Coordinates of C-alpha atoms in Angstrom, one line a residue:
M1 CA -41.2 94.4 -74.6
T2 CA -37.5 94.3 -75.7
K3 CA -37.3 90.5 -75.2
L4 CA -40.5 90.0 -77.2
L5 CA -38.7 91.6 -80.2
E6 CA -35.6 89.5 -80.0
T7 CA -34.9 86.2 -81.8
P8 CA -33.5 83.3 -79.8
Y9 CA -29.7 82.9 -79.5
G10 CA -28.2 81.7 -82.8
T11 CA -31.2 82.3 -85.0
Q12 CA -32.1 85.1 -87.5
D13 CA -34.9 86.6 -89.5
F14 CA -34.9 86.8 -93.3
L15 CA -36.3 90.1 -94.5
P16 CA -38.3 90.0 -97.8
E17 CA -35.3 90.7 -100.1
E18 CA -33.1 88.3 -98.1
A19 CA -35.7 85.6 -98.2
A20 CA -36.1 86.1 -102.0
A21 CA -32.3 85.8 -102.5
K22 CA -32.3 82.6 -100.4
R23 CA -35.2 81.1 -102.3
I24 CA -33.6 81.8 -105.7
I25 CA -30.4 80.1 -104.7
E26 CA -32.2 77.1 -103.3
Q27 CA -34.3 76.7 -106.4
K28 CA -31.3 76.8 -108.7
I29 CA -29.4 74.2 -106.5
F30 CA -32.5 71.9 -106.2
G31 CA -33.1 72.1 -110.0
L32 CA -29.5 71.0 -110.5
F33 CA -29.9 68.1 -108.0
A34 CA -33.0 66.9 -109.9
S35 CA -31.1 67.1 -113.2
F36 CA -28.7 64.5 -111.8
G37 CA -31.6 62.2 -110.8
Y38 CA -31.8 63.0 -107.1
E39 CA -35.2 62.8 -105.6
E40 CA -36.3 65.0 -102.6
V41 CA -37.1 63.5 -99.2
I42 CA -38.5 65.3 -96.2
T43 CA -37.9 64.0 -92.6
P44 CA -39.3 65.2 -89.3
T45 CA -37.7 68.2 -87.6
M46 CA -37.3 66.1 -84.5
E47 CA -36.1 62.6 -84.0
Y48 CA -35.7 60.3 -81.1
L49 CA -32.4 61.0 -79.3
E50 CA -31.1 57.5 -79.8
T51 CA -31.6 57.8 -83.5
L52 CA -29.4 60.9 -83.8
T53 CA -26.7 59.6 -81.4
T54 CA -26.4 56.0 -82.8
S55 CA -24.2 56.4 -85.7
S56 CA -20.5 55.4 -85.4
G57 CA -20.0 56.8 -81.9
R58 CA -20.3 60.5 -82.9
E59 CA -20.0 62.8 -79.9
I60 CA -22.9 65.1 -80.8
E61 CA -25.3 64.9 -77.9
S62 CA -24.0 68.0 -76.1
H63 CA -24.8 70.1 -79.3
L64 CA -28.4 68.9 -79.6
F65 CA -31.6 70.7 -78.7
K66 CA -33.4 68.2 -76.6
M67 CA -37.0 67.8 -75.3
F68 CA -39.4 65.2 -74.0
D69 CA -42.6 63.8 -75.5
R70 CA -45.7 62.9 -73.5
N71 CA -44.4 59.3 -73.0
N72 CA -41.2 60.8 -71.5
R73 CA -39.0 59.7 -74.4
T74 CA -36.2 62.1 -75.2
L75 CA -36.4 63.8 -78.6
A76 CA -33.9 66.2 -80.3
L77 CA -34.0 68.6 -83.2
R78 CA -32.1 67.2 -86.2
H79 CA -28.5 68.5 -86.3
E80 CA -27.8 67.4 -89.9
M81 CA -29.7 65.3 -92.5
T82 CA -27.5 62.3 -93.2
T83 CA -28.6 60.5 -90.0
P84 CA -32.3 61.0 -90.6
I85 CA -31.9 59.9 -94.2
A86 CA -30.0 56.8 -93.1
R87 CA -32.9 56.0 -90.7
L88 CA -35.4 56.5 -93.5
T89 CA -33.4 54.4 -96.0
A90 CA -33.0 51.5 -93.6
G91 CA -36.6 51.6 -92.5
R92 CA -38.9 52.6 -95.3
L93 CA -36.7 52.3 -98.4
K94 CA -34.8 49.1 -97.5
N95 CA -36.5 47.2 -100.3
S96 CA -35.8 49.9 -103.0
S97 CA -33.5 49.1 -105.8
L98 CA -30.0 50.5 -105.4
P99 CA -28.4 52.9 -105.8
L100 CA -30.7 55.4 -104.2
K101 CA -30.2 59.1 -105.0
L102 CA -31.8 61.3 -102.4
S103 CA -31.8 65.1 -101.9
Y104 CA -33.0 67.5 -99.2
N105 CA -33.3 71.3 -98.5
T106 CA -34.2 72.1 -94.9
N107 CA -33.2 73.7 -91.7
V108 CA -31.1 72.0 -89.0
F109 CA -30.2 72.8 -85.5
R110 CA -27.0 72.6 -83.5
F111 CA -26.1 74.4 -80.3
R112 CA -22.7 76.1 -80.7
K113 CA -21.0 79.4 -80.2
N114 CA -22.7 82.0 -82.4
Q115 CA -20.1 83.5 -84.8
P116 CA -19.9 84.3 -88.5
G117 CA -20.9 81.1 -90.5
R118 CA -21.9 79.3 -87.3
Q119 CA -25.5 79.6 -86.1
C120 CA -27.7 77.4 -84.0
E121 CA -30.4 77.2 -86.7
F122 CA -29.1 77.1 -90.3
Y123 CA -30.2 75.8 -93.7
Q124 CA -28.6 73.0 -95.7
A125 CA -29.2 71.6 -99.1
G126 CA -27.5 68.3 -100.0
V127 CA -27.6 64.8 -101.5
E128 CA -27.0 61.3 -100.4
L129 CA -25.9 58.6 -102.9
L130 CA -26.6 55.2 -101.3
G131 CA -25.8 51.7 -102.4
I132 CA -22.6 51.9 -104.4
S133 CA -19.0 52.2 -103.3
N134 CA -16.7 53.4 -106.1
A135 CA -14.8 56.4 -107.3
F136 CA -17.4 57.2 -109.9
A137 CA -20.0 57.8 -107.2
D138 CA -17.6 59.9 -105.2
A139 CA -16.7 62.0 -108.3
E140 CA -20.4 62.5 -109.0
V141 CA -21.1 64.1 -105.6
I142 CA -18.0 66.2 -105.7
G143 CA -18.7 67.3 -109.3
L144 CA -22.3 68.1 -108.3
A145 CA -21.1 70.1 -105.3
A146 CA -18.8 72.2 -107.5
Q147 CA -21.6 72.8 -110.1
A148 CA -24.0 73.8 -107.3
L149 CA -21.5 76.5 -106.1
K150 CA -21.2 77.7 -109.7
F151 CA -25.0 77.7 -110.0
S152 CA -25.1 79.9 -106.9
G153 CA -23.1 82.5 -108.7
L154 CA -19.7 81.7 -107.2
E155 CA -16.6 81.3 -109.4
N156 CA -13.7 82.0 -107.0
F157 CA -13.8 78.8 -104.8
K158 CA -11.7 75.7 -104.2
I159 CA -12.6 72.2 -103.1
C160 CA -10.1 70.6 -100.7
L161 CA -10.1 66.8 -101.2
G162 CA -8.7 64.2 -98.8
Q163 CA -8.8 60.5 -98.0
V164 CA -9.1 59.3 -94.4
E165 CA -7.7 55.9 -95.3
F166 CA -4.3 57.4 -96.1
A167 CA -3.7 58.5 -92.6
G168 CA -5.3 55.4 -91.2
G169 CA -2.9 53.3 -93.3
L170 CA 0.2 55.2 -92.0
M171 CA -0.9 54.6 -88.4
E172 CA -1.4 50.9 -89.1
Q173 CA 2.0 50.8 -90.9
N174 CA 3.7 52.1 -87.7
N175 CA 1.9 49.7 -85.3
L176 CA 0.8 52.4 -83.0
S177 CA -1.2 51.9 -79.8
P178 CA -4.9 52.8 -79.9
A179 CA -4.3 55.6 -77.4
L180 CA -1.6 57.2 -79.5
Q181 CA -3.7 56.8 -82.6
T182 CA -6.4 58.8 -80.9
E183 CA -4.0 61.6 -80.1
I184 CA -2.8 61.6 -83.7
K185 CA -6.3 61.7 -85.1
S186 CA -7.2 64.6 -82.8
A187 CA -4.1 66.6 -83.7
I188 CA -4.7 66.1 -87.5
E189 CA -8.4 66.7 -87.3
H190 CA -7.9 70.0 -85.4
H191 CA -4.9 71.0 -87.5
D192 CA -2.7 71.1 -84.4
I193 CA 0.7 70.8 -86.0
V194 CA 2.5 71.6 -82.8
A195 CA 0.8 68.8 -80.9
L196 CA 1.5 66.4 -83.7
E197 CA 5.2 67.4 -83.8
N198 CA 5.5 66.7 -80.1
L199 CA 4.1 63.1 -80.3
P200 CA 6.5 60.2 -80.4
V201 CA 5.7 59.1 -83.9
D202 CA 7.4 58.5 -87.2
D203 CA 8.1 61.5 -89.5
S204 CA 5.8 60.1 -92.1
L205 CA 2.8 60.9 -89.8
K206 CA 4.1 64.4 -89.1
K207 CA 4.2 65.1 -92.8
I208 CA 0.4 64.5 -93.2
P209 CA -0.8 68.1 -92.5
K210 CA 1.8 69.4 -95.0
L211 CA 0.6 67.3 -97.9
Q212 CA -1.5 70.0 -99.5
G213 CA -1.5 71.2 -103.1
G214 CA -2.0 70.0 -106.7
R215 CA -1.9 66.6 -108.1
E216 CA 1.9 66.4 -107.5
I217 CA 1.1 66.0 -103.8
L218 CA -0.1 62.5 -104.5
S219 CA 3.3 61.6 -105.8
A220 CA 4.9 63.0 -102.7
A221 CA 2.5 61.0 -100.6
E222 CA 3.4 57.8 -102.4
S223 CA 6.9 58.1 -101.2
I224 CA 5.9 57.6 -97.6
A225 CA 3.1 55.1 -98.1
K226 CA 4.5 51.7 -97.6
N227 CA 1.2 49.9 -97.0
D228 CA -1.7 48.7 -99.2
R229 CA -4.3 50.7 -97.3
S230 CA -2.6 54.1 -97.9
K231 CA -1.7 53.2 -101.5
K232 CA -5.3 52.3 -102.2
A233 CA -6.4 55.6 -100.8
L234 CA -4.1 57.4 -103.1
D235 CA -5.3 55.3 -106.1
N236 CA -8.8 56.3 -105.2
L237 CA -8.0 60.0 -105.2
K238 CA -6.2 59.6 -108.6
E239 CA -9.3 58.0 -110.1
I240 CA -11.7 60.6 -108.6
Y241 CA -9.5 63.4 -110.0
R242 CA -9.4 61.8 -113.4
L243 CA -13.2 61.7 -113.4
L244 CA -13.4 65.3 -112.2
E245 CA -11.3 66.4 -115.1
I246 CA -14.1 64.9 -117.3
Y247 CA -16.7 66.8 -115.3
G248 CA -14.7 70.0 -116.0
V249 CA -14.2 70.9 -112.4
A250 CA -10.6 69.6 -111.8
D251 CA -9.3 73.2 -111.7
K252 CA -11.3 73.7 -108.5
I253 CA -9.7 70.8 -106.8
T254 CA -6.8 71.0 -104.3
F255 CA -5.6 68.0 -102.4
D256 CA -5.3 68.0 -98.6
L257 CA -4.3 64.7 -97.0
G258 CA -4.6 66.3 -93.6
L259 CA -8.3 66.8 -94.1
I260 CA -10.0 64.0 -92.3
R261 CA -13.1 65.7 -90.9
D262 CA -14.7 63.2 -88.4
F263 CA -12.3 60.2 -88.5
E264 CA -14.7 57.9 -86.8
Y265 CA -17.5 58.7 -89.2
Y266 CA -15.9 58.9 -92.7
T267 CA -14.5 55.9 -94.4
G268 CA -12.9 57.2 -97.7
M269 CA -12.7 60.4 -99.6
V270 CA -13.7 63.6 -97.7
F271 CA -13.9 67.2 -99.0
E272 CA -14.7 70.7 -98.0
A273 CA -15.3 73.8 -100.2
Y274 CA -14.0 77.2 -99.5
A275 CA -14.4 80.6 -101.2
A276 CA -11.9 83.5 -101.4
G277 CA -12.5 86.0 -98.5
V278 CA -14.7 83.6 -96.5
G279 CA -13.2 82.1 -93.3
Y280 CA -15.4 79.0 -93.2
S281 CA -16.4 76.1 -95.4
L282 CA -19.3 76.5 -97.8
A283 CA -19.9 72.7 -98.2
G284 CA -18.6 69.5 -96.9
G285 CA -19.0 65.8 -97.4
G286 CA -17.5 62.4 -98.0
R287 CA -17.9 58.7 -98.0
Y288 CA -19.5 57.0 -94.9
D289 CA -19.9 53.3 -95.6
N290 CA -20.5 52.2 -92.0
M291 CA -23.4 54.5 -90.9
L292 CA -26.3 52.4 -92.2
K293 CA -25.0 49.4 -90.3
D294 CA -26.1 51.1 -87.1
F295 CA -29.6 51.0 -88.5
G296 CA -29.4 47.3 -89.5
M297 CA -28.6 47.8 -93.2
D298 CA -25.2 47.2 -94.7
C299 CA -25.1 49.9 -97.4
P300 CA -22.2 52.1 -98.7
A301 CA -22.9 55.8 -99.0
T302 CA -21.5 59.1 -100.0
G303 CA -22.8 62.6 -100.1
F304 CA -22.5 66.3 -99.1
A305 CA -24.3 69.3 -97.7
L306 CA -24.1 73.0 -98.7
G307 CA -24.6 75.8 -96.2
I308 CA -27.2 78.1 -97.7
E309 CA -26.5 81.1 -95.5
R310 CA -22.8 80.6 -96.0
I311 CA -23.2 80.7 -99.8
L312 CA -25.3 83.9 -99.5
S313 CA -22.5 85.5 -97.4
A314 CA -19.9 84.4 -99.9
R315 CA -21.9 86.0 -102.7
K316 CA -21.9 89.3 -100.8
I317 CA -18.2 89.1 -100.0
Q318 CA -17.3 88.4 -103.6
G319 CA -19.7 91.1 -104.9
V320 CA -22.1 88.7 -106.7
K321 CA -25.2 90.6 -107.8
E322 CA -28.2 89.3 -106.0
N323 CA -30.8 89.8 -108.7
S324 CA -33.5 88.9 -106.1
Q325 CA -35.8 91.8 -106.7
A326 CA -38.8 90.5 -108.7
E327 CA -40.0 92.7 -111.6
K328 CA -43.4 93.7 -110.2
I329 CA -46.3 95.7 -111.6
Y330 CA -48.2 98.0 -109.4
L331 CA -51.9 98.3 -110.4
G332 CA -53.8 101.4 -109.1
Y333 CA -57.3 102.5 -109.9
A334 CA -59.8 105.2 -109.5
A335 CA -63.1 104.9 -107.5
G336 CA -65.6 102.6 -109.1
K337 CA -62.9 100.6 -111.0
E338 CA -62.5 97.8 -108.4
E339 CA -63.9 95.1 -110.7
S340 CA -61.8 96.2 -113.7
A341 CA -58.7 96.2 -111.5
I342 CA -59.3 92.6 -110.3
K343 CA -59.9 91.4 -113.8
K344 CA -56.9 93.3 -115.2
A345 CA -54.6 91.9 -112.5
A346 CA -55.8 88.3 -113.3
E347 CA -55.1 88.9 -117.0
L348 CA -51.6 90.1 -116.3
R349 CA -50.9 87.2 -113.9
T350 CA -51.9 84.6 -116.6
E351 CA -49.1 86.2 -118.7
G352 CA -46.6 85.4 -115.9
K353 CA -46.5 88.9 -114.5
I354 CA -46.2 89.7 -110.7
V355 CA -49.0 92.2 -109.9
E356 CA -49.7 94.0 -106.7
V357 CA -53.1 95.6 -106.7
S358 CA -53.9 98.7 -104.6
L359 CA -56.3 97.7 -101.8
M360 CA -58.3 100.9 -102.2
P361 CA -59.1 103.5 -104.9
Q362 CA -56.4 106.2 -105.3
S363 CA -55.3 109.0 -107.6
K364 CA -52.8 108.4 -110.3
V365 CA -50.3 110.7 -108.5
D366 CA -50.6 108.5 -105.3
S367 CA -50.3 105.4 -107.4
E368 CA -47.1 106.7 -109.0
K369 CA -45.7 107.5 -105.6
I370 CA -46.5 104.1 -104.1
C371 CA -45.1 102.3 -107.3
A372 CA -41.8 104.1 -106.7
E373 CA -41.7 103.3 -103.0
K374 CA -42.3 99.6 -103.7
N375 CA -39.6 99.6 -106.4
C376 CA -42.1 98.2 -108.9
K377 CA -41.0 98.1 -112.5
E378 CA -44.2 99.4 -114.0
L379 CA -47.4 101.2 -113.1
V380 CA -50.8 100.2 -114.6
Y381 CA -53.5 102.7 -113.7
L382 CA -57.2 102.3 -114.5
E383 CA -59.4 105.4 -114.6

């Protein structure tokens, strides 16, 4: 019997109050996405394995939940939404006018060690902006991510902004072998400063993880960038920052040129959002101009995903009031008043009220007791 009452590894239940808080946050975020012109898409929970493992050589297969269909083809539960949306865009939306602005809010699955902020089933809301490659598009998605966190009730957060082409340009500048570049990328991506220090590379590359801070960091980075690729990356960040000042969210931005996320996947700016007191990112995204090529469509793209459970945890840590308890009316009635109770409840509901009707006649005293137990705001009693 004990096993029957357990949830599978890495999953969780949401109790009524928790589910209500989750839904409120999702509705606020999705309303914000819609106000920017993003339209919702829904894709299957499962995809063919080759679909999810195609894009840009990403090593993800060991983290997927896999199964077989009746034709013995391998399927897998989606591990994120960018790849399914790329498949959808290249397949069913390839003749749509660009840019495309798409949004989603769904659960995704990834097998990994279960720890705070990292589950096997988790919920994400996000956007993908496809068909345009400029700083204005990048600034829109970063600005939208910042506003989504604010809409969630969080004020104490920072967005770390980087550019993968800066590090790429420095490696190109130093004429490094592919094998050594792989070691450098791994050290930077995993924030392994010790490993980076021990590699036989120029000091300019060893400085990358230390290039963190305000706008002045870009000036410091310019002093070691002697190639056009790195310089263009810095110019891109400057223009994004200028636009984010107009959005009114520049105070939330900190630069981190050691932030490269998945180097093989991202092609330009990348960012992650963190909140005070929370040891994991709340959101992440960036520019990925090469992904759709794997699906036969040459189309630039940028976007981000928010972790819903992570946002809910951050709200608790920062003491944000949930306000998820609906103001509900409890309607009790004496024997013989069933018809009146149904009609009265319908009348109140047309006024926008939430009404729970007793399922059997009861005394006023019993109605008052149940009203209190259910934390209802008001009792309506018919006698």
